[in-house]
Each structure stands twice: as structure tokens, then as C-alpha cells.
mmCIF file of C-alpha atoms and ligand atoms in Angstrom:
data_model
loop_
_atom_site.group_PDB
_atom_site.id
_atom_site.type_symbol
_atom_site.label_atom_id
_atom_site.label_comp_id
_atom_site.label_asym_id
_atom_site.label_seq_id
_atom_site.Cartn_x
_atom_site.Cartn_y
_atom_site.Cartn_z
ATOM 1 C CA MET A 1 -0.928 -82.458 183.324
ATOM 2 C CA ASP A 2 -2.768 -84.006 186.276
ATOM 3 C CA THR A 3 -1.315 -83.977 189.715
ATOM 4 C CA ILE A 4 -0.371 -87.222 191.103
ATOM 5 C CA VAL A 5 -1.830 -88.276 194.478
ATOM 6 C CA THR A 6 0.145 -90.588 196.680
ATOM 7 C CA THR A 7 0.224 -91.648 200.151
ATOM 8 C CA SER A 8 3.945 -92.674 200.022
ATOM 9 C CA PRO A 9 6.135 -89.934 201.534
ATOM 10 C CA THR A 10 9.221 -91.325 199.689
ATOM 11 C CA GLU A 11 7.388 -91.102 196.394
ATOM 12 C CA ALA A 12 6.364 -87.568 197.279
ATOM 13 C CA ALA A 13 10.017 -86.684 198.378
ATOM 14 C CA LYS A 14 11.265 -87.802 195.039
ATOM 15 C CA PHE A 15 9.472 -84.769 193.260
ATOM 16 C CA ILE A 16 11.143 -82.428 195.875
ATOM 17 C CA ARG A 17 14.599 -84.012 195.005
ATOM 18 C CA ARG A 18 13.864 -83.438 191.284
ATOM 19 C CA GLY A 19 12.947 -79.712 191.823
ATOM 20 C CA GLY A 20 9.126 -80.267 191.681
ATOM 21 C CA THR A 21 6.432 -79.032 193.955
ATOM 22 C CA VAL A 22 4.556 -81.261 196.542
ATOM 23 C CA ALA A 23 1.732 -80.579 198.666
ATOM 24 C CA PHE A 24 1.949 -82.335 202.032
ATOM 25 C CA PRO A 25 -0.132 -82.610 205.226
ATOM 26 C CA THR A 26 0.943 -80.830 208.704
ATOM 27 C CA GLU A 27 -0.930 -80.781 211.925
ATOM 28 C CA THR A 28 -2.060 -77.275 211.067
ATOM 29 C CA VAL A 29 -2.907 -77.005 207.428
ATOM 30 C CA TYR A 30 -1.666 -78.558 204.108
ATOM 31 C CA GLY A 31 1.573 -76.904 202.917
ATOM 32 C CA LEU A 32 2.948 -76.537 199.195
ATOM 33 C CA GLY A 33 6.673 -77.290 199.292
ATOM 34 C CA ALA A 34 9.722 -77.025 197.433
ATOM 35 C CA ASN A 35 13.582 -77.389 197.883
ATOM 36 C CA VAL A 36 14.525 -74.129 199.726
ATOM 37 C CA PHE A 37 17.856 -74.056 198.296
ATOM 38 C CA ASP A 38 16.460 -74.458 194.523
ATOM 39 C CA GLU A 39 15.188 -70.982 193.311
ATOM 40 C CA VAL A 40 13.510 -72.383 190.023
ATOM 41 C CA ALA A 41 11.440 -74.770 192.249
ATOM 42 C CA VAL A 42 10.672 -72.165 194.834
ATOM 43 C CA SER A 43 9.307 -69.846 192.005
ATOM 44 C CA LYS A 44 6.995 -72.650 190.984
ATOM 45 C CA ILE A 45 5.321 -72.228 194.354
ATOM 46 C CA PHE A 46 4.526 -68.747 193.715
ATOM 47 C CA ASN A 47 3.289 -69.342 190.164
ATOM 48 C CA ALA A 48 0.973 -72.384 191.227
ATOM 49 C CA LYS A 49 -0.604 -70.379 194.199
ATOM 50 C CA LYS A 50 -0.860 -66.973 192.175
ATOM 51 C CA ARG A 51 1.108 -65.581 195.374
ATOM 52 C CA PRO A 52 2.431 -62.115 195.361
ATOM 53 C CA ALA A 53 6.363 -62.101 195.229
ATOM 54 C CA ASP A 54 6.679 -60.080 198.184
ATOM 55 C CA ASN A 55 5.083 -62.748 200.494
ATOM 56 C CA PRO A 56 7.804 -64.766 202.249
ATOM 57 C CA LEU A 57 7.577 -68.484 202.889
ATOM 58 C CA ILE A 58 8.335 -70.792 205.826
ATOM 59 C CA ALA A 59 10.959 -73.329 205.687
ATOM 60 C CA HIS A 60 9.978 -76.675 207.224
ATOM 61 C CA ILE A 61 12.648 -78.978 208.726
ATOM 62 C CA GLY A 62 12.749 -82.807 209.523
ATOM 63 C CA ARG A 63 15.773 -82.554 211.877
ATOM 64 C CA LEU A 64 16.580 -79.799 214.333
ATOM 65 C CA ASP A 65 20.156 -79.583 213.024
ATOM 66 C CA GLN A 66 18.801 -78.060 209.868
ATOM 67 C CA VAL A 67 18.139 -74.948 211.700
ATOM 68 C CA LYS A 68 21.801 -73.918 211.256
ATOM 69 C CA THR A 69 21.688 -74.472 207.498
ATOM 70 C CA LEU A 70 18.965 -71.804 207.323
ATOM 71 C CA ALA A 71 19.628 -69.193 210.073
ATOM 72 C CA ALA A 72 22.823 -66.977 210.374
ATOM 73 C CA GLU A 73 22.211 -67.114 214.184
ATOM 74 C CA VAL A 74 19.951 -68.155 217.033
ATOM 75 C CA PRO A 75 19.265 -65.868 219.850
ATOM 76 C CA VAL A 76 18.968 -67.535 223.156
ATOM 77 C CA PHE A 77 15.451 -66.779 223.459
ATOM 78 C CA ALA A 78 14.309 -68.285 220.013
ATOM 79 C CA GLN A 79 16.394 -71.485 221.046
ATOM 80 C CA ARG A 80 14.166 -71.602 224.305
ATOM 81 C CA LEU A 81 11.089 -71.390 221.879
ATOM 82 C CA ILE A 82 12.669 -74.207 219.583
ATOM 83 C CA ASP A 83 13.323 -76.397 222.800
ATOM 84 C CA ALA A 84 9.932 -75.792 224.069
ATOM 85 C CA PHE A 85 7.746 -76.173 220.841
ATOM 86 C CA PHE A 86 9.594 -78.040 217.999
ATOM 87 C CA PRO A 87 8.157 -80.195 216.799
ATOM 88 C CA GLY A 88 4.814 -78.349 216.626
ATOM 89 C CA PRO A 89 2.881 -75.648 215.335
ATOM 90 C CA LEU A 90 5.320 -72.729 216.053
ATOM 91 C CA THR A 91 7.213 -70.869 213.313
ATOM 92 C CA VAL A 92 10.084 -68.802 214.395
ATOM 93 C CA VAL A 93 11.448 -65.871 212.160
ATOM 94 C CA LEU A 94 15.412 -65.806 212.269
ATOM 95 C CA ARG A 95 17.967 -63.896 210.453
ATOM 96 C CA LYS A 96 18.617 -65.849 207.402
ATOM 97 C CA SER A 97 21.832 -67.735 206.221
ATOM 98 C CA GLU A 98 23.326 -66.542 203.016
ATOM 99 C CA LYS A 99 22.609 -70.019 201.587
ATOM 100 C CA VAL A 100 18.935 -69.110 201.587
ATOM 101 C CA PRO A 101 17.917 -67.499 198.057
ATOM 102 C CA MET A 102 16.207 -64.134 198.259
ATOM 103 C CA ILE A 103 12.930 -65.569 196.405
ATOM 104 C CA ALA A 104 12.065 -67.926 199.407
ATOM 105 C CA THR A 105 12.185 -64.911 201.965
ATOM 106 C CA ALA A 106 10.678 -62.269 199.418
ATOM 107 C CA GLY A 107 13.816 -60.199 199.617
ATOM 108 C CA LEU A 108 13.741 -59.992 203.541
ATOM 109 C CA ASP A 109 16.935 -61.005 205.524
ATOM 110 C CA THR A 110 14.876 -63.211 207.744
ATOM 111 C CA ILE A 111 13.493 -66.616 207.238
ATOM 112 C CA GLY A 112 10.593 -68.300 209.108
ATOM 113 C CA VAL A 113 11.464 -71.928 210.296
ATOM 114 C CA ARG A 114 9.341 -74.662 211.469
ATOM 115 C CA MET A 115 9.226 -78.215 212.214
ATOM 116 C CA PRO A 116 5.989 -80.043 211.886
ATOM 117 C CA ARG A 117 4.955 -82.737 214.468
ATOM 118 C CA ASN A 118 2.519 -84.519 211.819
ATOM 119 C CA GLU A 119 4.368 -87.900 211.345
ATOM 120 C CA LEU A 120 3.547 -88.095 207.588
ATOM 121 C CA ALA A 121 5.073 -84.529 207.339
ATOM 122 C CA ARG A 122 8.370 -85.633 209.324
ATOM 123 C CA GLU A 123 8.812 -88.776 206.955
ATOM 124 C CA PHE A 124 8.440 -86.590 203.763
ATOM 125 C CA LEU A 125 10.844 -83.949 205.054
ATOM 126 C CA LEU A 126 13.523 -86.336 206.161
ATOM 127 C CA ALA A 127 13.020 -88.220 202.921
ATOM 128 C CA SER A 128 13.494 -85.082 200.971
ATOM 129 C CA GLY A 129 16.899 -84.563 202.370
ATOM 130 C CA THR A 130 16.576 -80.888 202.522
ATOM 131 C CA PRO A 131 14.608 -78.040 204.136
ATOM 132 C CA VAL A 132 11.384 -77.586 202.160
ATOM 133 C CA VAL A 133 9.755 -74.014 202.071
ATOM 134 C CA ALA A 134 5.943 -74.239 202.131
ATOM 135 C CA PRO A 135 3.030 -71.614 202.207
ATOM 136 C CA SER A 136 -0.439 -73.036 202.996
ATOM 137 C CA ALA A 137 -1.478 -75.139 199.537
ATOM 138 C CA ASN A 138 -4.463 -73.005 198.376
ATOM 139 C CA LEU A 139 -4.770 -70.610 195.703
ATOM 140 C CA SER A 140 -3.702 -67.050 197.297
ATOM 141 C CA GLY A 141 -6.685 -65.609 199.183
ATOM 142 C CA ARG A 142 -8.548 -68.679 199.575
ATOM 143 C CA PRO A 143 -9.135 -70.576 202.930
ATOM 144 C CA SER A 144 -6.231 -72.664 203.780
ATOM 145 C CA PRO A 145 -6.632 -76.302 202.892
ATOM 146 C CA THR A 146 -7.340 -78.795 205.791
ATOM 147 C CA THR A 147 -7.899 -81.821 203.586
ATOM 148 C CA TRP A 148 -5.973 -83.227 200.366
ATOM 149 C CA GLN A 149 -9.246 -82.979 198.615
ATOM 150 C CA ALA A 150 -9.292 -79.076 199.205
ATOM 151 C CA VAL A 151 -5.665 -78.983 197.765
ATOM 152 C CA TYR A 152 -6.776 -80.832 194.847
ATOM 153 C CA GLU A 153 -9.794 -78.527 194.476
ATOM 154 C CA ASP A 154 -7.518 -75.460 194.274
ATOM 155 C CA LEU A 155 -4.245 -76.862 192.721
ATOM 156 C CA ASN A 156 -4.664 -79.872 190.524
ATOM 157 C CA GLY A 157 -2.846 -79.563 187.355
ATOM 158 C CA ARG A 158 -0.691 -76.578 188.731
ATOM 159 C CA ILE A 159 1.584 -78.739 191.088
ATOM 160 C CA ASP A 160 3.388 -81.940 190.766
ATOM 161 C CA CYS A 161 2.210 -84.208 193.539
ATOM 162 C CA ILE A 162 -0.150 -84.278 196.627
ATOM 163 C CA LEU A 163 0.897 -86.434 199.488
ATOM 164 C CA GLN A 164 -2.390 -87.774 200.864
ATOM 165 C CA GLY A 165 -2.953 -87.741 204.459
ATOM 166 C CA GLU A 166 -5.739 -87.197 206.920
ATOM 167 C CA ALA A 167 -7.628 -84.133 207.657
ATOM 168 C CA THR A 168 -5.266 -82.019 209.630
ATOM 169 C CA GLU A 169 -5.534 -81.987 213.469
ATOM 170 C CA ILE A 170 -5.573 -78.185 214.223
ATOM 171 C CA GLY A 171 -6.868 -76.615 211.273
ATOM 172 C CA LEU A 172 -5.473 -73.405 211.455
ATOM 173 C CA GLU A 173 -1.977 -72.127 210.483
ATOM 174 C CA SER A 174 0.940 -71.951 212.936
ATOM 175 C CA THR A 175 1.950 -69.272 215.406
ATOM 176 C CA VAL A 176 4.500 -67.103 213.775
ATOM 177 C CA VAL A 177 6.993 -65.404 216.346
ATOM 178 C CA ASP A 178 9.592 -62.782 215.076
ATOM 179 C CA CYS A 179 12.712 -63.723 216.722
ATOM 180 C CA SER A 180 15.028 -61.297 214.352
ATOM 181 C CA GLY A 181 14.961 -58.494 216.705
ATOM 182 C CA GLU A 182 15.827 -57.747 220.407
ATOM 183 C CA SER A 183 12.696 -59.653 221.775
ATOM 184 C CA PRO A 184 10.137 -61.950 220.410
ATOM 185 C CA VAL A 185 6.944 -60.618 218.488
ATOM 186 C CA VAL A 186 4.173 -62.638 217.832
ATOM 187 C CA LEU A 187 3.251 -61.805 214.112
ATOM 188 C CA ARG A 188 0.487 -64.321 213.611
ATOM 189 C CA GLN A 189 -1.388 -66.130 216.484
ATOM 190 C CA GLY A 190 -2.043 -69.881 216.253
ATOM 191 C CA ALA A 191 -2.380 -73.061 218.297
ATOM 192 C CA ILE A 192 0.406 -72.181 220.626
ATOM 193 C CA ALA A 193 -1.088 -69.275 222.609
ATOM 194 C CA LEU A 194 0.437 -65.977 223.631
ATOM 195 C CA ASP A 195 0.604 -67.201 227.423
ATOM 196 C CA GLN A 196 2.432 -70.247 226.263
ATOM 197 C CA ILE A 197 4.964 -68.279 224.395
ATOM 198 C CA ARG A 198 5.242 -65.918 227.386
ATOM 199 C CA ALA A 199 5.784 -68.877 229.716
ATOM 200 C CA GLU A 200 8.962 -69.269 227.773
ATOM 201 C CA VAL A 201 10.057 -65.857 227.093
ATOM 202 C CA HIS A 202 8.342 -63.393 229.376
ATOM 203 C CA ASN A 203 8.870 -60.314 227.259
ATOM 204 C CA ALA A 204 7.020 -61.618 224.053
ATOM 205 C CA VAL A 205 4.441 -59.214 222.773
ATOM 206 C CA LEU A 206 1.496 -59.312 220.120
ATOM 207 C CA ALA A 207 2.498 -57.315 216.965
ATOM 208 C CA GLU A 208 0.278 -54.208 216.494
ATOM 209 C CA SER A 209 -2.443 -54.438 213.912
ATOM 210 C CA SER A 210 -0.817 -55.556 210.637
ATOM 211 C CA ASP A 211 -3.177 -53.827 208.375
ATOM 212 C CA GLY A 212 -0.738 -50.852 208.201
ATOM 213 C CA GLU A 213 1.495 -49.671 205.374
ATOM 214 C CA SER A 214 4.433 -51.952 206.067
ATOM 215 C CA PRO A 215 3.433 -54.868 208.047
ATOM 216 C CA LYS A 216 6.027 -56.864 209.930
ATOM 217 C CA SER A 217 4.605 -60.038 208.422
ATOM 218 C CA PRO A 218 3.979 -59.034 204.788
ATOM 219 C CA GLY A 219 1.509 -61.925 204.318
ATOM 220 C CA MET A 220 -0.852 -60.221 206.831
ATOM 221 C CA LYS A 221 -1.699 -57.341 204.480
ATOM 222 C CA TYR A 222 -3.245 -59.607 202.062
ATOM 223 C CA ARG A 223 -6.772 -60.603 201.657
ATOM 224 C CA HIS A 224 -6.850 -64.124 203.661
ATOM 225 C CA TYR A 225 -8.773 -66.823 204.365
ATOM 226 C CA SER A 226 -11.893 -65.744 202.189
ATOM 227 C CA PRO A 227 -14.651 -67.917 201.006
ATOM 228 C CA THR A 228 -16.627 -66.341 198.063
ATOM 229 C CA ALA A 229 -19.649 -66.044 200.456
ATOM 230 C CA LYS A 230 -19.722 -62.881 202.792
ATOM 231 C CA VAL A 231 -18.565 -63.559 206.350
ATOM 232 C CA LYS A 232 -20.393 -62.038 209.336
ATOM 233 C CA ILE A 233 -19.633 -62.645 212.909
ATOM 234 C CA ILE A 234 -22.363 -62.790 215.395
ATOM 235 C CA GLU A 235 -23.208 -63.295 219.051
ATOM 236 C CA ALA A 236 -24.180 -66.787 219.628
ATOM 237 C CA GLY A 237 -27.022 -67.557 217.038
ATOM 238 C CA ASN A 238 -28.562 -64.086 216.968
ATOM 239 C CA GLY A 239 -29.329 -61.771 213.863
ATOM 240 C CA ILE A 240 -29.365 -64.187 210.880
ATOM 241 C CA LEU A 241 -31.116 -62.807 207.838
ATOM 242 C CA ASP A 242 -32.076 -64.805 204.778
ATOM 243 C CA PRO A 243 -31.522 -68.076 206.590
ATOM 244 C CA LEU A 244 -32.325 -70.187 203.506
ATOM 245 C CA THR A 245 -29.304 -68.868 201.605
ATOM 246 C CA SER A 246 -27.069 -68.521 204.743
ATOM 247 C CA ALA A 247 -24.957 -70.737 206.530
ATOM 248 C CA TYR A 248 -23.984 -70.653 210.472
ATOM 249 C CA ILE A 249 -21.145 -72.235 212.450
ATOM 250 C CA GLY A 250 -20.724 -72.047 216.019
ATOM 251 C CA ILE A 251 -21.212 -73.790 219.224
ATOM 252 C CA VAL A 252 -24.609 -72.538 220.105
ATOM 253 C CA ASP A 253 -27.413 -73.814 217.814
ATOM 254 C CA PRO A 254 -29.647 -71.053 216.500
ATOM 255 C CA GLU A 255 -32.644 -73.639 216.054
ATOM 256 C CA ILE A 256 -33.798 -72.271 212.655
ATOM 257 C CA THR A 257 -33.643 -73.893 209.322
ATOM 258 C CA LEU A 258 -30.598 -72.734 207.256
ATOM 259 C CA GLY A 259 -28.969 -73.459 203.998
ATOM 260 C CA MET A 260 -25.947 -74.915 205.840
ATOM 261 C CA LYS A 261 -25.267 -75.412 209.473
ATOM 262 C CA LEU A 262 -22.569 -76.699 211.640
ATOM 263 C CA ILE A 263 -22.547 -76.994 215.159
ATOM 264 C CA VAL A 264 -19.410 -77.782 216.956
ATOM 265 C CA PRO A 265 -19.006 -79.183 220.451
ATOM 266 C CA ASP A 266 -16.206 -76.750 221.380
ATOM 267 C CA ILE A 267 -13.671 -74.001 220.173
ATOM 268 C CA GLN A 268 -10.901 -76.626 219.316
ATOM 269 C CA ALA A 269 -13.552 -78.454 216.926
ATOM 270 C CA TYR A 270 -14.575 -75.035 215.729
ATOM 271 C CA ALA A 271 -10.789 -74.209 214.594
ATOM 272 C CA HIS A 272 -10.452 -77.582 213.148
ATOM 273 C CA SER A 273 -13.584 -77.382 211.003
ATOM 274 C CA VAL A 274 -13.842 -73.737 209.907
ATOM 275 C CA PHE A 275 -11.764 -73.616 206.808
ATOM 276 C CA GLU A 276 -13.510 -76.720 205.341
ATOM 277 C CA PHE A 277 -16.782 -75.253 206.425
ATOM 278 C CA PHE A 278 -16.060 -72.131 204.144
ATOM 279 C CA ARG A 279 -15.038 -74.243 201.174
ATOM 280 C CA GLU A 280 -18.140 -76.228 201.566
ATOM 281 C CA CYS A 281 -20.411 -72.955 201.681
ATOM 282 C CA ASP A 282 -18.949 -72.099 198.541
ATOM 283 C CA ARG A 283 -19.442 -75.241 196.865
ATOM 284 C CA LYS A 284 -23.111 -74.924 197.808
ATOM 285 C CA SER A 285 -23.266 -70.989 196.665
ATOM 286 C CA ILE A 286 -24.238 -69.819 200.157
ATOM 287 C CA GLY A 287 -24.695 -66.155 200.326
ATOM 288 C CA THR A 288 -23.575 -65.146 203.803
ATOM 289 C CA ILE A 289 -21.944 -67.342 206.419
ATOM 290 C CA TYR A 290 -22.531 -66.454 209.892
ATOM 291 C CA CYS A 291 -19.868 -67.248 212.590
ATOM 292 C CA GLU A 292 -20.372 -67.194 216.223
ATOM 293 C CA LYS A 293 -17.883 -65.054 218.282
ATOM 294 C CA VAL A 294 -15.729 -66.864 220.702
ATOM 295 C CA MET A 295 -13.619 -65.855 223.430
ATOM 296 C CA ASP A 296 -10.159 -64.215 222.425
ATOM 297 C CA GLU A 297 -7.953 -66.628 224.274
ATOM 298 C CA GLY A 298 -6.017 -69.535 223.537
ATOM 299 C CA ILE A 299 -6.822 -71.058 220.316
ATOM 300 C CA GLY A 300 -9.947 -68.750 220.298
ATOM 301 C CA ALA A 301 -7.666 -65.730 219.789
ATOM 302 C CA ALA A 302 -6.208 -67.465 216.648
ATOM 303 C CA LEU A 303 -9.644 -68.389 215.188
ATOM 304 C CA MET A 304 -11.032 -64.836 216.020
ATOM 305 C CA ASP A 305 -8.253 -63.404 214.101
ATOM 306 C CA ARG A 306 -9.086 -65.807 210.898
ATOM 307 C CA LEU A 307 -12.732 -64.945 211.188
ATOM 308 C CA ARG A 308 -12.123 -61.140 211.257
ATOM 309 C CA ARG A 309 -9.913 -61.466 208.334
ATOM 310 C CA ALA A 310 -12.467 -63.407 206.437
ATOM 311 C CA ALA A 311 -15.159 -60.927 207.413
ATOM 312 C CA HIS A 312 -12.742 -58.015 206.272
ATOM 313 C CA ASP A 313 -14.113 -56.592 202.800
HETATM 314 O O1 LIG B 401 1.044 -73.574 209.656
HETATM 315 C C1 LIG B 401 1.645 -72.914 208.795
HETATM 316 O O2 LIG B 401 2.496 -72.252 209.085
HETATM 317 C C2 LIG B 401 1.475 -73.600 207.402
HETATM 318 C C3 LIG B 401 2.068 -74.784 207.236
HETATM 319 C C4 LIG B 401 2.070 -75.250 205.698
HETATM 320 O O3 LIG B 401 3.321 -75.077 207.846
HETATM 321 N N1 LIG B 401 2.055 -72.483 206.430
HETATM 322 C C5 LIG B 401 1.518 -71.212 206.270
HETATM 323 O O4 LIG B 401 2.303 -70.525 205.337
HETATM 324 O O5 LIG B 401 0.587 -70.837 206.934
HETATM 325 P P1 LIG B 401 1.830 -69.005 204.878
HETATM 326 O O6 LIG B 401 2.893 -68.891 203.705
HETATM 327 O O7 LIG B 401 0.423 -69.344 204.235
HETATM 328 O O8 LIG B 401 1.732 -68.129 205.947
HETATM 329 C C6 LIG B 401 2.960 -67.655 206.266
HETATM 330 C C7 LIG B 401 2.944 -66.361 207.049
HETATM 331 C C8 LIG B 401 2.584 -65.296 206.066
HETATM 332 O O9 LIG B 401 1.660 -64.365 206.710
HETATM 333 C C9 LIG B 401 4.013 -64.671 205.855
HETATM 334 O O10 LIG B 401 4.034 -63.315 205.498
HETATM 335 C C10 LIG B 401 4.706 -64.831 207.324
HETATM 336 O O11 LIG B 401 4.236 -66.087 207.728
HETATM 337 N N2 LIG B 401 6.167 -64.869 207.069
HETATM 338 C C11 LIG B 401 6.912 -65.952 206.515
HETATM 339 N N3 LIG B 401 8.358 -65.731 206.778
HETATM 340 C C12 LIG B 401 8.368 -64.546 207.256
HETATM 341 C C13 LIG B 401 9.293 -63.636 207.533
HETATM 342 N N4 LIG B 401 10.651 -63.816 207.351
HETATM 343 N N5 LIG B 401 9.103 -62.565 208.275
HETATM 344 C C14 LIG B 401 7.946 -62.189 208.614
HETATM 345 N N6 LIG B 401 6.971 -62.877 208.482
HETATM 346 C C15 LIG B 401 6.891 -63.926 207.581
HETATM 347 MG MG1 LIG B 402 -1.720 -69.133 203.419
#
């Protein structure tokens, strides 16, 4: 069956209330949602995305008081992050309440919680009347979707509904901070930079490389954000081979003829456009995508993290 596309958050929310799956926009990327407390509905997310069952989901809330239906406890430092960054592109990982089914957290005793600031997302979440678990709305392993059309491309016929909004504002996924231990650990970098987290909780640390045997954030062990094309990270426009079958994205223009090229004004615009550029390169059967390296700070740190993962074979 074809997926229904609607611009109405209340129409979309009806599917959640009936135990269905709905893709919806947030300020980071589009998510694929289901009622967190409905195990059958949550299992549909894993099936639709072909997502490994050991990769936990983030619960999205429309109201701050929903945190207590999801979390067993909220440590003082986690509350400080919530006060500072909710609603916004931050996920806090907390010890879960008993009400949250194991399928949502992939068997972990913790749950990621996030309150998006995107207006359509908030209207949809409020109309759903329940927290909504949602991974990015792409087929597992593909670049995260930043437009409703990208969701449609991956998931048409596999999910009930798409809530159609604008292209997402930030373009990279939320910053994930584990608050279930003694002190905060940043598991995934995002639009909220490590410095901003540290301004609130000074002992926050970055998780060690999550490529190890038992990564803290289970999702980090999987191939991620990958177009079919090869991804190579290069210094400003240098070292491009086979330009006619290659693509380039960056701030500095290499000034050669390429299969595809996107020159962006700054790092923010780069982050905003990179996943859609990857998808467009695949639509055009590009062989190699050359990506300009940027400074590893602020949103640049999150961008470099995604580029490195995409470049990893
Ligand atoms: O911006 C975002 O976070 C988007 C939008 C839709 O909100 N969502 C998103 O979800 O990127 P997903 O599932 O694609 O990525 C969630 C990441 C994964 O790496 C997952 O392993 C990690 O967060 N994660 C989720 N729950 C966790 C938990 N309880 N403990 C540790 N890591 C967790
Ligand atoms: Mg994802």
C-alpha cells in the first residue's frame, strides 16, 4: 500500500493513535515515529527501516512533563541540560521507567529523550498524545533524510504516513549525551557543540571512539550515512581524480568541471546540505564524492564525524 502524505499534524497523529508509523520533520532530520508504549507499533519501525534490533530508539516529547513517564530518574546534571537545550537538537539518555518496553530501547535499561523545537514536530507530538520513538526515517545505513521526498524515496509503501514539512533546518542528527552514569558522556556529536554542553556541565566528556567491541551508543557500530558512491575527505579542492564521474562538496571551489558540484558559503550550509547531496549523487550514479575537510569544532565536529563514517568502507 502507498504511504499517505499529509501536511496536517493532526491527520498524521491519528496514525500514531491507531498504532501506525509516521515520518515527521524535526529541526535535525526527518524521524520515523510510533507510540513508545505500543510494542507492535515500535516493531513496525524496525521492519520498515530494516534496522538491527539491537539499536535503540530516541523518544520524542511535545511537553516537558512527559520526561517523567519515560525516565526512572533525572540526575541534576541531566536536568541542567534539559533546562538549557529543550526544545532543541539534544538527546539525553536516562535510566528508563518500567513503562517503556524493551523493544524501544533494544534491551537497554536506558532511554534517549529529546524534545524537538520544529513547530510542525511539536504540533504532531502534542496531537499524538504520547511520546513517540523515532529513529531517522531512512532505510538503515542510508544517509538520514532531510526532505520529505528523501523519506518517500526510501520508505514509500513501508510506512503508514509522511507528515510533509520543509527541508530540515540543521541537517545533521541531534547531539546525544549519556546521563545515566556518574557524569555526562557525549555519545554522538551534533548541532549542540561539546563546548555548549560543558558550559552547563563542566565535567562532560566525549565518548572514546565508538568503533570498539561494545560501543556505548549501539548505533555507532553500524555503517552509517553512506551513499552508494565512495566518499573521500580532501583538503580544499585538492586531489580530485576522474572529475567527470566524481562529485565535490565544499566551501572552496576547485574550479574544474565535475559530474556534480556543490559550493556552500559556510560550515552550517555544508551540514544542512550534505545528506541530500549524497542522495543526489546516488541518483546520478556518481562514482566518488569528494568532501572538503573542515575545522573539527562546533557543528564542524559533527559534520566531520558524519563524513568520516560515510568514508569508512
Ligand atoms: O536528531 C535525531 O536524533 C534524529 C531525529 C529524528 O530526532 N533521530 C536519530 O535517531 O538520529 P537514530 O535512531 O537514527 O540515532 C539515534 C542514536 C543511535 O546511534 C543510537 O544507538 C543512540 O542514538 N541511542 C539511542 N538510544 C540510546 C541509549 N539508550 N543509549 C545509548 N545510545 C542510544
Ligand atoms: Mg539514523
